[in-house]
GROMACS .gro file of C-alpha atoms in nm:
model
  443
    1UNK     CA    1   2.963   0.004   0.938
    2UNK     CA    2   2.834   0.156   1.262
    3UNK     CA    3   3.081   0.328   1.494
    4UNK     CA    4   3.076   0.265   1.870
    5UNK     CA    5   2.937   0.615   1.921
    6UNK     CA    6   2.649   0.556   1.678
    7UNK     CA    7   2.569   0.220   1.838
    8UNK     CA    8   2.546   0.381   2.182
    9UNK     CA    9   2.323   0.656   2.045
   10UNK     CA   10   2.091   0.400   1.882
   11UNK     CA   11   2.069   0.197   2.205
   12UNK     CA   12   1.983   0.513   2.399
   13UNK     CA   13   1.709   0.609   2.150
   14UNK     CA   14   1.567   0.257   2.149
   15UNK     CA   15   1.544   0.273   2.529
   16UNK     CA   16   1.376   0.615   2.518
   17UNK     CA   17   1.141   0.568   2.224
   18UNK     CA   18   1.047   0.203   2.180
   19UNK     CA   19   0.724   0.088   2.344
   20UNK     CA   20   0.872  -0.150   2.600
   21UNK     CA   21   0.535  -0.284   2.712
   22UNK     CA   22   0.462  -0.380   2.352
   23UNK     CA   23   0.802  -0.553   2.323
   24UNK     CA   24   0.721  -0.750   2.640
   25UNK     CA   25   0.380  -0.836   2.499
   26UNK     CA   26   0.541  -1.090   2.266
   27UNK     CA   27   0.517  -1.431   2.439
   28UNK     CA   28   0.747  -1.595   2.183
   29UNK     CA   29   0.472  -1.853   2.119
   30UNK     CA   30   0.552  -1.881   1.749
   31UNK     CA   31   0.198  -1.842   1.616
   32UNK     CA   32   0.334  -1.570   1.385
   33UNK     CA   33   0.591  -1.793   1.218
   34UNK     CA   34   0.373  -1.970   0.956
   35UNK     CA   35   0.224  -1.636   0.850
   36UNK     CA   36   0.557  -1.460   0.787
   37UNK     CA   37   0.671  -1.466   0.421
   38UNK     CA   38   1.035  -1.380   0.490
   39UNK     CA   39   1.063  -1.646   0.763
   40UNK     CA   40   0.934  -1.907   0.517
   41UNK     CA   41   1.136  -1.784   0.219
   42UNK     CA   42   1.464  -1.784   0.419
   43UNK     CA   43   1.424  -2.149   0.520
   44UNK     CA   44   1.279  -2.054   0.858
   45UNK     CA   45   1.558  -1.839   0.993
   46UNK     CA   46   1.440  -1.701   1.326
   47UNK     CA   47   1.594  -1.356   1.276
   48UNK     CA   48   1.368  -1.304   0.975
   49UNK     CA   49   1.048  -1.379   1.169
   50UNK     CA   50   0.832  -1.131   1.364
   51UNK     CA   51   0.921  -1.306   1.689
   52UNK     CA   52   1.291  -1.293   1.603
   53UNK     CA   53   1.281  -0.928   1.501
   54UNK     CA   54   1.102  -0.832   1.823
   55UNK     CA   55   1.373  -1.018   2.017
   56UNK     CA   56   1.637  -0.815   1.831
   57UNK     CA   57   1.455  -0.488   1.907
   58UNK     CA   58   1.423  -0.582   2.274
   59UNK     CA   59   1.788  -0.686   2.288
   60UNK     CA   60   1.896  -0.342   2.167
   61UNK     CA   61   1.651  -0.170   2.405
   62UNK     CA   62   1.781  -0.374   2.702
   63UNK     CA   63   2.140  -0.301   2.604
   64UNK     CA   64   2.231  -0.670   2.568
   65UNK     CA   65   2.266  -0.645   2.189
   66UNK     CA   66   2.465  -0.393   1.992
   67UNK     CA   67   2.289  -0.265   1.680
   68UNK     CA   68   2.475  -0.368   1.368
   69UNK     CA   69   2.426  -0.400   0.994
   70UNK     CA   70   2.296  -0.756   1.027
   71UNK     CA   71   2.014  -0.646   1.259
   72UNK     CA   72   1.935  -0.353   1.031
   73UNK     CA   73   1.917  -0.594   0.736
   74UNK     CA   74   1.678  -0.819   0.927
   75UNK     CA   75   1.440  -0.528   0.984
   76UNK     CA   76   1.481  -0.399   0.629
   77UNK     CA   77   1.398  -0.742   0.487
   78UNK     CA   78   1.059  -0.735   0.660
   79UNK     CA   79   0.776  -0.669   0.414
   80UNK     CA   80   0.572  -0.492   0.678
   81UNK     CA   81   0.271  -0.694   0.561
   82UNK     CA   82   0.153  -0.735   0.922
   83UNK     CA   83   0.016  -1.084   0.861
   84UNK     CA   84   0.159  -1.168   1.203
   85UNK     CA   85  -0.085  -0.938   1.384
   86UNK     CA   86  -0.420  -1.114   1.324
   87UNK     CA   87  -0.275  -1.449   1.439
   88UNK     CA   88  -0.102  -1.313   1.751
   89UNK     CA   89  -0.285  -1.425   2.068
   90UNK     CA   90  -0.134  -1.131   2.260
   91UNK     CA   91  -0.232  -0.874   2.000
   92UNK     CA   92   0.122  -0.744   1.957
   93UNK     CA   93   0.124  -0.432   1.739
   94UNK     CA   94   0.426  -0.545   1.542
   95UNK     CA   95   0.382  -0.286   1.268
   96UNK     CA   96   0.416   0.001   1.516
   97UNK     CA   97   0.731  -0.151   1.666
   98UNK     CA   98   0.883  -0.201   1.321
   99UNK     CA   99   0.820   0.158   1.214
  100UNK     CA  100   0.961   0.301   1.536
  101UNK     CA  101   1.275   0.085   1.510
  102UNK     CA  102   1.327   0.174   1.145
  103UNK     CA  103   1.280   0.542   1.225
  104UNK     CA  104   1.559   0.532   1.485
  105UNK     CA  105   1.795   0.333   1.263
  106UNK     CA  106   1.728   0.552   0.961
  107UNK     CA  107   1.810   0.882   1.128
  108UNK     CA  108   2.135   0.737   1.264
  109UNK     CA  109   2.239   0.577   0.936
  110UNK     CA  110   2.547   0.711   0.763
  111UNK     CA  111   2.448   0.783   0.405
  112UNK     CA  112   2.629   0.887   0.092
  113UNK     CA  113   2.554   1.226  -0.061
  114UNK     CA  114   2.379   1.045  -0.348
  115UNK     CA  115   2.144   0.857  -0.115
  116UNK     CA  116   2.070   1.170   0.087
  117UNK     CA  117   1.980   1.362  -0.226
  118UNK     CA  118   1.768   1.074  -0.355
  119UNK     CA  119   1.574   1.043  -0.029
  120UNK     CA  120   1.525   1.418  -0.008
  121UNK     CA  121   1.403   1.426  -0.368
  122UNK     CA  122   1.151   1.147  -0.308
  123UNK     CA  123   1.034   1.211   0.048
  124UNK     CA  124   1.055   1.591   0.067
  125UNK     CA  125   1.034   1.727  -0.285
  126UNK     CA  126   0.809   1.484  -0.475
  127UNK     CA  127   0.546   1.282  -0.287
  128UNK     CA  128   0.428   1.560  -0.052
  129UNK     CA  129   0.355   1.787  -0.351
  130UNK     CA  130   0.067   1.670  -0.569
  131UNK     CA  131   0.140   1.926  -0.840
  132UNK     CA  132   0.487   1.777  -0.883
  133UNK     CA  133   0.344   1.425  -0.885
  134UNK     CA  134   0.117   1.535  -1.169
  135UNK     CA  135   0.412   1.684  -1.356
  136UNK     CA  136   0.628   1.373  -1.321
  137UNK     CA  137   0.351   1.131  -1.416
  138UNK     CA  138   0.251   1.367  -1.696
  139UNK     CA  139   0.602   1.323  -1.838
  140UNK     CA  140   0.554   0.947  -1.807
  141UNK     CA  141   0.232   0.981  -2.005
  142UNK     CA  142   0.414   1.175  -2.278
  143UNK     CA  143   0.684   0.905  -2.285
  144UNK     CA  144   0.410   0.644  -2.339
  145UNK     CA  145   0.205   0.834  -2.599
  146UNK     CA  146   0.496   0.970  -2.803
  147UNK     CA  147   0.636   0.628  -2.891
  148UNK     CA  148   0.954   0.687  -2.692
  149UNK     CA  149   0.873   0.381  -2.483
  150UNK     CA  150   0.876   0.158  -2.790
  151UNK     CA  151   1.202   0.311  -2.911
  152UNK     CA  152   1.363   0.265  -2.568
  153UNK     CA  153   1.274  -0.105  -2.569
  154UNK     CA  154   1.377  -0.156  -2.932
  155UNK     CA  155   1.727  -0.010  -2.889
  156UNK     CA  156   1.779  -0.201  -2.564
  157UNK     CA  157   1.789   0.106  -2.340
  158UNK     CA  158   1.577  -0.068  -2.075
  159UNK     CA  159   1.841  -0.341  -2.051
  160UNK     CA  160   2.051  -0.091  -1.855
  161UNK     CA  161   1.808  -0.127  -1.565
  162UNK     CA  162   1.758  -0.423  -1.327
  163UNK     CA  163   1.535  -0.691  -1.484
  164UNK     CA  164   1.233  -0.634  -1.261
  165UNK     CA  165   1.241  -0.255  -1.317
  166UNK     CA  166   1.273  -0.301  -1.694
  167UNK     CA  167   0.977  -0.538  -1.689
  168UNK     CA  168   0.780  -0.300  -1.466
  169UNK     CA  169   0.811  -0.028  -1.731
  170UNK     CA  170   0.616  -0.249  -1.972
  171UNK     CA  171   0.319  -0.298  -1.746
  172UNK     CA  172   0.264   0.054  -1.613
  173UNK     CA  173  -0.090   0.183  -1.677
  174UNK     CA  174  -0.146   0.442  -1.949
  175UNK     CA  175  -0.122   0.782  -1.784
  176UNK     CA  176  -0.361   1.054  -1.906
  177UNK     CA  177  -0.250   1.402  -2.005
  178UNK     CA  178  -0.195   1.642  -1.719
  179UNK     CA  179  -0.470   1.865  -1.857
  180UNK     CA  180  -0.718   1.577  -1.821
  181UNK     CA  181  -0.617   1.531  -1.456
  182UNK     CA  182  -0.657   1.903  -1.387
  183UNK     CA  183  -0.998   1.933  -1.558
  184UNK     CA  184  -1.180   1.674  -1.349
  185UNK     CA  185  -1.437   1.839  -1.117
  186UNK     CA  186  -1.428   1.799  -0.741
  187UNK     CA  187  -1.795   1.720  -0.690
  188UNK     CA  188  -2.011   1.445  -0.841
  189UNK     CA  189  -2.382   1.406  -0.779
  190UNK     CA  190  -2.545   1.078  -0.679
  191UNK     CA  191  -2.758   0.866  -0.909
  192UNK     CA  192  -3.101   0.744  -0.797
  193UNK     CA  193  -3.190   0.789  -0.430
  194UNK     CA  194  -2.927   0.964  -0.222
  195UNK     CA  195  -2.781   0.742   0.049
  196UNK     CA  196  -2.466   0.920   0.168
  197UNK     CA  197  -2.217   1.199   0.113
  198UNK     CA  198  -1.863   1.067   0.080
  199UNK     CA  199  -1.519   1.223   0.041
  200UNK     CA  200  -1.266   1.039  -0.174
  201UNK     CA  201  -0.910   1.007  -0.052
  202UNK     CA  202  -0.764   1.041  -0.400
  203UNK     CA  203  -0.403   0.955  -0.312
  204UNK     CA  204  -0.084   1.066  -0.484
  205UNK     CA  205  -0.018   0.777  -0.724
  206UNK     CA  206  -0.384   0.676  -0.738
  207UNK     CA  207  -0.482   1.019  -0.868
  208UNK     CA  208  -0.205   1.030  -1.128
  209UNK     CA  209  -0.078   0.695  -1.249
  210UNK     CA  210  -0.407   0.520  -1.157
  211UNK     CA  211  -0.631   0.812  -1.247
  212UNK     CA  212  -0.880   0.595  -1.435
  213UNK     CA  213  -0.922   0.365  -1.135
  214UNK     CA  214  -1.011   0.669  -0.925
  215UNK     CA  215  -1.264   0.767  -1.193
  216UNK     CA  216  -1.412   0.416  -1.180
  217UNK     CA  217  -1.436   0.446  -0.801
  218UNK     CA  218  -1.622   0.776  -0.831
  219UNK     CA  219  -1.870   0.630  -1.083
  220UNK     CA  220  -1.938   0.329  -0.857
  221UNK     CA  221  -2.004   0.558  -0.562
  222UNK     CA  222  -2.241   0.771  -0.769
  223UNK     CA  223  -2.430   0.461  -0.882
  224UNK     CA  224  -2.448   0.349  -0.519
  225UNK     CA  225  -2.633   0.672  -0.433
  226UNK     CA  226  -2.346   0.883  -0.302
  227UNK     CA  227  -2.262   1.246  -0.354
  228UNK     CA  228  -1.885   1.239  -0.400
  229UNK     CA  229  -1.648   1.519  -0.315
  230UNK     CA  230  -1.270   1.527  -0.364
  231UNK     CA  231  -1.135   1.766  -0.099
  232UNK     CA  232  -0.871   2.013  -0.209
  233UNK     CA  233  -0.532   2.032  -0.038
  234UNK     CA  234  -0.521   1.661   0.044
  235UNK     CA  235  -0.175   1.508  -0.001
  236UNK     CA  236   0.009   1.175   0.003
  237UNK     CA  237  -0.108   0.961   0.297
  238UNK     CA  238   0.247   0.939   0.435
  239UNK     CA  239   0.276   0.560   0.425
  240UNK     CA  240   0.590   0.565   0.212
  241UNK     CA  241   0.751   0.799   0.464
  242UNK     CA  242   0.632   0.608   0.768
  243UNK     CA  243   0.760   0.275   0.636
  244UNK     CA  244   1.100   0.420   0.549
  245UNK     CA  245   1.203   0.590   0.870
  246UNK     CA  246   1.057   0.935   0.794
  247UNK     CA  247   0.791   0.948   1.066
  248UNK     CA  248   0.811   1.324   1.124
  249UNK     CA  249   0.731   1.392   0.760
  250UNK     CA  250   0.442   1.143   0.772
  251UNK     CA  251   0.301   1.334   1.072
  252UNK     CA  252   0.308   1.659   0.874
  253UNK     CA  253   0.119   1.494   0.589
  254UNK     CA  254  -0.134   1.342   0.831
  255UNK     CA  255  -0.216   1.682   0.980
  256UNK     CA  256  -0.268   1.840   0.638
  257UNK     CA  257  -0.495   1.554   0.531
  258UNK     CA  258  -0.702   1.572   0.849
  259UNK     CA  259  -0.754   1.945   0.792
  260UNK     CA  260  -0.846   1.890   0.427
  261UNK     CA  261  -1.115   1.633   0.510
  262UNK     CA  262  -1.260   1.814   0.810
  263UNK     CA  263  -1.398   2.080   0.576
  264UNK     CA  264  -1.572   1.815   0.360
  265UNK     CA  265  -1.821   1.722   0.636
  266UNK     CA  266  -1.876   1.383   0.470
  267UNK     CA  267  -2.042   1.076   0.618
  268UNK     CA  268  -1.752   0.859   0.506
  269UNK     CA  269  -1.398   0.895   0.376
  270UNK     CA  270  -1.348   0.641   0.097
  271UNK     CA  271  -1.021   0.480  -0.004
  272UNK     CA  272  -0.938   0.239  -0.287
  273UNK     CA  273  -0.574   0.161  -0.205
  274UNK     CA  274  -0.509  -0.090   0.070
  275UNK     CA  275  -0.164   0.047   0.152
  276UNK     CA  276  -0.296   0.401   0.197
  277UNK     CA  277  -0.598   0.279   0.395
  278UNK     CA  278  -0.387   0.102   0.654
  279UNK     CA  279  -0.174   0.408   0.718
  280UNK     CA  280  -0.471   0.647   0.724
  281UNK     CA  281  -0.661   0.437   0.976
  282UNK     CA  282  -0.370   0.466   1.218
  283UNK     CA  283  -0.344   0.845   1.209
  284UNK     CA  284  -0.467   0.847   1.569
  285UNK     CA  285  -0.171   0.628   1.669
  286UNK     CA  286   0.070   0.834   1.460
  287UNK     CA  287  -0.040   1.153   1.639
  288UNK     CA  288  -0.100   0.996   1.982
  289UNK     CA  289   0.157   1.222   2.151
  290UNK     CA  290   0.003   1.543   2.017
  291UNK     CA  291  -0.306   1.631   2.228
  292UNK     CA  292  -0.427   1.900   1.990
  293UNK     CA  293  -0.442   1.649   1.703
  294UNK     CA  294  -0.528   1.308   1.846
  295UNK     CA  295  -0.907   1.368   1.880
  296UNK     CA  296  -0.921   1.516   1.530
  297UNK     CA  297  -0.734   1.211   1.403
  298UNK     CA  298  -0.984   0.980   1.575
  299UNK     CA  299  -1.273   1.159   1.404
  300UNK     CA  300  -1.095   1.113   1.069
  301UNK     CA  301  -1.032   0.743   1.135
  302UNK     CA  302  -1.396   0.673   1.230
  303UNK     CA  303  -1.512   0.776   0.883
  304UNK     CA  304  -1.269   0.561   0.682
  305UNK     CA  305  -1.404   0.284   0.460
  306UNK     CA  306  -1.262   0.092   0.167
  307UNK     CA  307  -1.460   0.114  -0.157
  308UNK     CA  308  -1.565  -0.252  -0.128
  309UNK     CA  309  -1.687  -0.202   0.231
  310UNK     CA  310  -1.906   0.098   0.147
  311UNK     CA  311  -2.055  -0.078  -0.156
  312UNK     CA  312  -2.151  -0.377   0.056
  313UNK     CA  313  -2.290  -0.147   0.328
  314UNK     CA  314  -2.511   0.020   0.066
  315UNK     CA  315  -2.622  -0.318  -0.084
  316UNK     CA  316  -2.470  -0.227  -0.420
  317UNK     CA  317  -2.452  -0.589  -0.536
  318UNK     CA  318  -2.827  -0.633  -0.467
  319UNK     CA  319  -2.945  -0.316  -0.637
  320UNK     CA  320  -2.732  -0.348  -0.952
  321UNK     CA  321  -2.709  -0.625  -1.209
  322UNK     CA  322  -2.342  -0.721  -1.230
  323UNK     CA  323  -2.228  -0.947  -1.512
  324UNK     CA  324  -1.918  -1.021  -1.718
  325UNK     CA  325  -1.831  -1.252  -2.008
  326UNK     CA  326  -1.774  -1.608  -1.884
  327UNK     CA  327  -1.438  -1.633  -1.710
  328UNK     CA  328  -1.265  -1.764  -1.398
  329UNK     CA  329  -1.147  -1.500  -1.154
  330UNK     CA  330  -0.944  -1.508  -0.834
  331UNK     CA  331  -0.859  -1.249  -0.571
  332UNK     CA  332  -0.524  -1.149  -0.420
  333UNK     CA  333  -0.565  -0.974  -0.086
  334UNK     CA  334  -0.394  -0.646  -0.020
  335UNK     CA  335  -0.204  -0.728   0.301
  336UNK     CA  336  -0.279  -0.395   0.462
  337UNK     CA  337  -0.643  -0.398   0.358
  338UNK     CA  338  -0.684  -0.742   0.514
  339UNK     CA  339  -0.454  -0.725   0.817
  340UNK     CA  340  -0.504  -0.363   0.924
  341UNK     CA  341  -0.836  -0.249   0.774
  342UNK     CA  342  -0.986  -0.597   0.839
  343UNK     CA  343  -1.153  -0.584   0.497
  344UNK     CA  344  -1.146  -0.919   0.320
  345UNK     CA  345  -1.499  -1.062   0.304
  346UNK     CA  346  -1.643  -0.758   0.125
  347UNK     CA  347  -1.434  -0.780  -0.194
  348UNK     CA  348  -1.512  -1.150  -0.221
  349UNK     CA  349  -1.884  -1.092  -0.171
  350UNK     CA  350  -1.885  -0.841  -0.455
  351UNK     CA  351  -1.692  -1.075  -0.685
  352UNK     CA  352  -1.923  -1.367  -0.604
  353UNK     CA  353  -2.221  -1.152  -0.704
  354UNK     CA  354  -2.103  -1.106  -1.064
  355UNK     CA  355  -2.301  -1.317  -1.309
  356UNK     CA  356  -2.097  -1.509  -1.565
  357UNK     CA  357  -1.784  -1.557  -1.356
  358UNK     CA  358  -1.654  -1.850  -1.158
  359UNK     CA  359  -1.470  -1.733  -0.847
  360UNK     CA  360  -1.187  -1.962  -0.735
  361UNK     CA  361  -1.012  -1.887  -0.407
  362UNK     CA  362  -0.635  -1.879  -0.446
  363UNK     CA  363  -0.431  -2.077  -0.195
  364UNK     CA  364  -0.239  -1.826   0.011
  365UNK     CA  365  -0.436  -1.530  -0.123
  366UNK     CA  366  -0.387  -1.370   0.219
  367UNK     CA  367  -0.006  -1.375   0.194
  368UNK     CA  368   0.202  -1.091   0.053
  369UNK     CA  369   0.271  -1.074  -0.320
  370UNK     CA  370   0.609  -0.905  -0.268
  371UNK     CA  371   0.515  -0.549  -0.360
  372UNK     CA  372   0.495  -0.391  -0.013
  373UNK     CA  373   0.532  -0.028  -0.120
  374UNK     CA  374   0.884   0.014  -0.255
  375UNK     CA  375   0.999  -0.328  -0.130
  376UNK     CA  376   1.023  -0.475  -0.480
  377UNK     CA  377   1.270  -0.197  -0.564
  378UNK     CA  378   1.487  -0.199  -0.249
  379UNK     CA  379   1.469  -0.577  -0.190
  380UNK     CA  380   1.427  -0.711  -0.545
  381UNK     CA  381   1.564  -1.063  -0.490
  382UNK     CA  382   1.330  -1.148  -0.202
  383UNK     CA  383   1.039  -0.971  -0.372
  384UNK     CA  384   1.079  -1.174  -0.692
  385UNK     CA  385   1.117  -1.498  -0.496
  386UNK     CA  386   0.788  -1.428  -0.317
  387UNK     CA  387   0.618  -1.320  -0.640
  388UNK     CA  388   0.721  -1.628  -0.834
  389UNK     CA  389   0.575  -1.852  -0.563
  390UNK     CA  390   0.259  -1.641  -0.564
  391UNK     CA  391   0.219  -1.688  -0.939
  392UNK     CA  392   0.245  -2.066  -0.897
  393UNK     CA  393  -0.055  -2.047  -0.664
  394UNK     CA  394  -0.241  -1.819  -0.906
  395UNK     CA  395  -0.179  -2.061  -1.194
  396UNK     CA  396  -0.343  -2.342  -0.994
  397UNK     CA  397  -0.673  -2.148  -0.999
  398UNK     CA  398  -0.674  -2.140  -1.383
  399UNK     CA  399  -0.805  -1.784  -1.353
  400UNK     CA  400  -0.805  -1.554  -1.654
  401UNK     CA  401  -0.846  -1.252  -1.424
  402UNK     CA  402  -0.658  -1.176  -1.101
  403UNK     CA  403  -0.832  -0.907  -0.895
  404UNK     CA  404  -0.674  -0.697  -0.623
  405UNK     CA  405  -0.747  -0.378  -0.431
  406UNK     CA  406  -0.417  -0.191  -0.409
  407UNK     CA  407  -0.206  -0.026  -0.680
  408UNK     CA  408   0.120  -0.182  -0.564
  409UNK     CA  409  -0.034  -0.529  -0.560
  410UNK     CA  410  -0.185  -0.464  -0.903
  411UNK     CA  411   0.152  -0.375  -1.055
  412UNK     CA  412   0.316  -0.669  -0.880
  413UNK     CA  413   0.060  -0.914  -1.017
  414UNK     CA  414   0.102  -0.765  -1.364
  415UNK     CA  415   0.477  -0.808  -1.322
  416UNK     CA  416   0.419  -1.169  -1.216
  417UNK     CA  417   0.204  -1.234  -1.523
  418UNK     CA  418   0.478  -1.091  -1.744
  419UNK     CA  419   0.748  -1.297  -1.572
  420UNK     CA  420   0.534  -1.611  -1.607
  421UNK     CA  421   0.491  -1.535  -1.979
  422UNK     CA  422   0.112  -1.527  -1.937
  423UNK     CA  423   0.053  -1.185  -2.093
  424UNK     CA  424  -0.252  -1.205  -2.318
  425UNK     CA  425  -0.381  -1.511  -2.133
  426UNK     CA  426  -0.420  -1.366  -1.785
  427UNK     CA  427  -0.486  -1.010  -1.673
  428UNK     CA  428  -0.465  -0.830  -1.339
  429UNK     CA  429  -0.725  -0.565  -1.258
  430UNK     CA  430  -0.825  -0.340  -0.968
  431UNK     CA  431  -1.160  -0.439  -0.817
  432UNK     CA  432  -1.308  -0.093  -0.887
  433UNK     CA  433  -1.230  -0.122  -1.258
  434UNK     CA  434  -1.372  -0.475  -1.272
  435UNK     CA  435  -1.692  -0.378  -1.092
  436UNK     CA  436  -1.751  -0.088  -1.329
  437UNK     CA  437  -1.703  -0.328  -1.620
  438UNK     CA  438  -1.959  -0.558  -1.459
  439UNK     CA  439  -2.209  -0.273  -1.414
  440UNK     CA  440  -2.173  -0.160  -1.776
  441UNK     CA  441  -2.202  -0.517  -1.902
  442UNK     CA  442  -2.509  -0.577  -1.688
  443UNK     CA  443  -2.710  -0.285  -1.824
   0.00000   0.00000   0.00000
């Protein structure tokens, strides 16, 4: 419950920090409504739509609404998928407004000691430190390899956790030993004619839990004619912090990443995680109020490309024979890759080029799957409702393989397959892993 003093402080900070011109930019036309998953899933309640949330933000900024727990819940229930932005005729930057509002509410939120310690552990002590990420995921790998995971399931230990988290444990990728992660070199030479020098944004989870997908990405880039470097001292992109009201920490991470990649002197910075890509490409906005950093951020942003975009730019699908055993495949967009990076045709073009597969477009492939970073953990009911509806659409394609381009989406689709009792009949795979399979099969 917010005290009167806290409410006044929040109103003051909204007035000082929210972009009022952007709030006024919303014409309340309603074009965003059909694209908003939470508006649809809550039987079209206006307060759970982008238009409604902007009205709430403006009401607080104008001083005509008092911030309360109901408004905070409305903002927290937003997936942050940003599907509202491409359809907005006024070009409202809803994602920026949402992050700013959450940042203000978060720093004024009264939290228990347990929550404070948990947030500090995650946002300050774990994700910004890649060595610690390697240690933690290394322990996960030991848990998987030692047989402890099977024992935990057999004795019912996982039943102590919420259903979706217990199911998630089953579908986590196999994590390599920490020594394997540490031994990988930082430079890989091109194959064939050299076409570019690229720097891989390895990511925190991508370079630990999804280590093999990063390796597949590197191999694809080599085959496309790229020298690949993995700059040292790069860290988490900061998306998790930015989406959870920790903007100052995300700015610190952004600056360290910009410095790390400046020394690489690469033609392109390559990403393979839609959620990271969308945050990275807005580093210039994140650091807009810091003159000594904004131009450096713009240089960083200009070089960013998703793995699918660089492969298409280098005509990878025309210079390599891609084939797979006969199967039907479909594609689930990463919201941030589509709505922020504007990358959606390229993955489909690559998938269409694979011999032996039938590509079937999924109805609503451009709508969120319910993952949205940590959304499926903090908002499990809404996330599972969205996911179950997504799996109904996937089933209509009769696909044996669901492809995506973001680790969170990948885990969510695997979770959906498990919940739909389709394990063994349907698989979910990252596009980089699938393309490498197709290259190897086509040799």
